[in-house]
Each structure stands twice: as C-alpha cells, then as structure tokens.
Amino acid sequence: MFRKDQRKPARSADDTPLLMVLVDTEEEFDWSRPLARKNTGVTAMRAQHRAHRIFEKYGITPIYVADYPVVSTDDGALPLKELFDDGKCLIGAHLHPWVNPPFDEPVCNYNSYPGNLPAALERQKLTVLTEAIAERFGEKPVVYKAGRYGAGFNTTGTLEALGYRIDTSVLSHTDLRAEEGPDFSACGAAPYWFGTDHQLLEIPMSVGFAGLLRGAGADLYHRLNGARGLKFHIPGIFARLGLLERITLTPEGITPQEHRRLTGAMLADGHRVFSFTYHSPSLAPGNTPYVTSERDLAAFLDRFERYFDYFMGELGGRPATPLEIREAVLPATTGEPD
C-alpha cells in the first residue's frame, strides 16, 4: 500500500476545498494502559448526537468508521443506526484486532496493528467485521480505516477481495516503527490511487507542516525529533518561533489557531481535500485525554464550529463524503503523489 511506485496521485476536478469528517467509532478503553479483550464498553455511542447539531448546521454528513464492539451490540449500534437510517451519516469499517474475532492471536502491542497480523488472520477479522456491519445496517461498507493506522502490505489485497473502494488508514508524514507500527513518512496528505489496477482511493489523515521552514517539511521535522533535538526541546522551540510545526487536523488537542495555520499552509501547497478526524468516545467526558469534563466537551465542540465557519465561510469550501471525494478527484496519468 505504501510503496511510492505503486501509487498514482488523485487530482481534484476543480479548486473548491473539500472537507471530510471521519469518526473513529470504537469502544472505550484507557489509552494509558495495555489493551485487553475485555474492554468492550460502548456507552459513549449515546453521546454522538451532541455533534450532529453542528454537522446539520453546515450540511456535513460524517462517516463513522465503526469497530466490532460498536456494531455487534445494541448499545453501540442502535444509536448509530438511528443516525444512519435518518440519512445523517455513513458507515465504514474500523478494525481493532484485539476485540474483533476470530481471536487467534495473543493480545500485545505488535498485534494491535492489523497489518502486522498474518494475511489470512487480518482478512478473517475484517471479513467478520464487514459482514457484521452489512447485517446490522443493511449495507456493505466500502470505506476502511485500520485501527491505530495499522495498515500493512497485505491490507491492499484484503480490501480488494472484500470490495472496499476507499482506505483512510494513512497517517501522513509519520513513522510509527518505534511503536511497532507502519512507516508513513513517505506518504503525504494528498489522496492517491493504489491497488492492482489503481481502483482504490487513499484519503490520508490531514497531517502537515506550517511555518517559515515548512518547505523542508518531513525531512527537517524528523531530524529535529532525533535524540539530540528532543533532549534540547528543539521541535518546541521551532514551533514557538513560527519556523516549523507539525499539525494534525483534529479537535483533539489541537487549537483553532493551529487548524487555521495547517489549512492555510496545505492550501498554499496545493491541497484541496481535508480530513477532520476524532474518536467517538471523546463526546462523553472521561473516555479520552482530550475531553475529561463538560467544560472540555464544550470547548471541544466549539472547535468544530470555529473550524467549519472558517472552512465553509472564509475559504468557500464545502463538505464531502469519502464517496463524493472519490468522484471529485481524477486519476492522473503522470506525476508523483506528494
């Protein structure tokens, strides 16, 4: 999936900025503790309506990429199905291997990345999830996001075999090998086609660089984050001086000012597709580090409105689902992805 010679850039048919809202829809668990199969609570799904007042105001149809504990239980699936049946969202698949049958592997950090599993087991797990979503929602998912961004070299074949059309697993400009995950450092934030006949579309998470030195981008950022740079807090110094900062387009821990700097820089660099992403448990205080109180939640949702005001108002952008983005971009015959 990630070899540069197997990717083909996807270009927008016009210059209108497009915004996709994607929700990692999953069980609640303590992010600071080891993963466990028993952590399958989905009480936060009852809180998802809190964001829809905002989505409806801006004409946004989010996609919930849902994992097995959500779709296999009434507590998880029924609140989501109500939104789906009312035409207020789309449903995709999100594979957390440690809580998704078959349970043929030990639970450990390495195995928490789906792409690290044996090819047959990754396919079996995604098949179970795909069928569970189809049975629950009456529609087979065609959009996938690997849990923990854990796509691997066998993932492409599995997606093709199961009829997926879009992947959203790539965490652009990021190397997760130190955490036993994949290396996306060669992947930019622009969509690209991949797969046997370049019929699968990758829509990466919107991660990019802002600042006076953003032209040096990932190479400089990774050098600054070496052992010496971290020892002397060089990345933070560069960010405070407006020289170089790496920003993710998410309301989780990222301020409206950072959202603007990232989006402005990406637009200046030619990007027209943006992915605004968060985790479903964040809408119920106490489940993620980003929202621990009702006050945090109010600030969290305010970041939605302030960004959507900026994107749809000041920039003249419009919301788009993954399938609409797929239709809006054209496969290029030459060139290289960013």
PDB file of C-alpha atoms in Angstrom, residues 169-175 184-185 187-190 204-209 246 266:
ATOM      1  CA  SER A 169      -5.618   4.477   7.295  1.00  0.00           C
ATOM      2  CA  VAL A 170      -2.583   6.555   6.327  1.00  0.00           C
ATOM      3  CA  LEU A 171      -1.242   8.927   8.989  1.00  0.00           C
ATOM      4  CA  SER A 172       0.740  11.113   6.630  1.00  0.00           C
ATOM      5  CA  HIS A 173       4.319  12.199   7.335  1.00  0.00           C
ATOM      6  CA  THR A 174       4.504   9.818  10.320  1.00  0.00           C
ATOM      7  CA  ASP A 175       6.809   6.929  11.170  1.00  0.00           C
ATOM      8  CA  PHE A 184       4.050   6.559   6.581  1.00  0.00           C
ATOM      9  CA  SER A 185       6.894   9.062   6.424  1.00  0.00           C
ATOM     10  CA  CYS A 187       3.174   9.424   2.364  1.00  0.00           C
ATOM     11  CA  GLY A 188       1.887  12.971   2.056  1.00  0.00           C
ATOM     12  CA  ALA A 189      -1.607  14.206   2.827  1.00  0.00           C
ATOM     13  CA  ALA A 190      -2.885  14.263  -0.776  1.00  0.00           C
ATOM     14  CA  PRO A 204      -4.853  10.179   4.237  1.00  0.00           C
ATOM     15  CA  MET A 205      -5.392  11.873   7.550  1.00  0.00           C
ATOM     16  CA  SER A 206      -4.652  15.581   7.167  1.00  0.00           C
ATOM     17  CA  VAL A 207      -1.261  15.996   8.798  1.00  0.00           C
ATOM     18  CA  GLY A 208       1.083  18.682   7.571  1.00  0.00           C
ATOM     19  CA  PHE A 209       3.586  21.380   8.354  1.00  0.00           C
ATOM     20  CA  ARG A 246       3.619  19.515  12.583  1.00  0.00           C
ATOM     21  CA  MET A 266      -1.849  22.988   2.931  1.00  0.00           C
TER      22      MET A 266
END
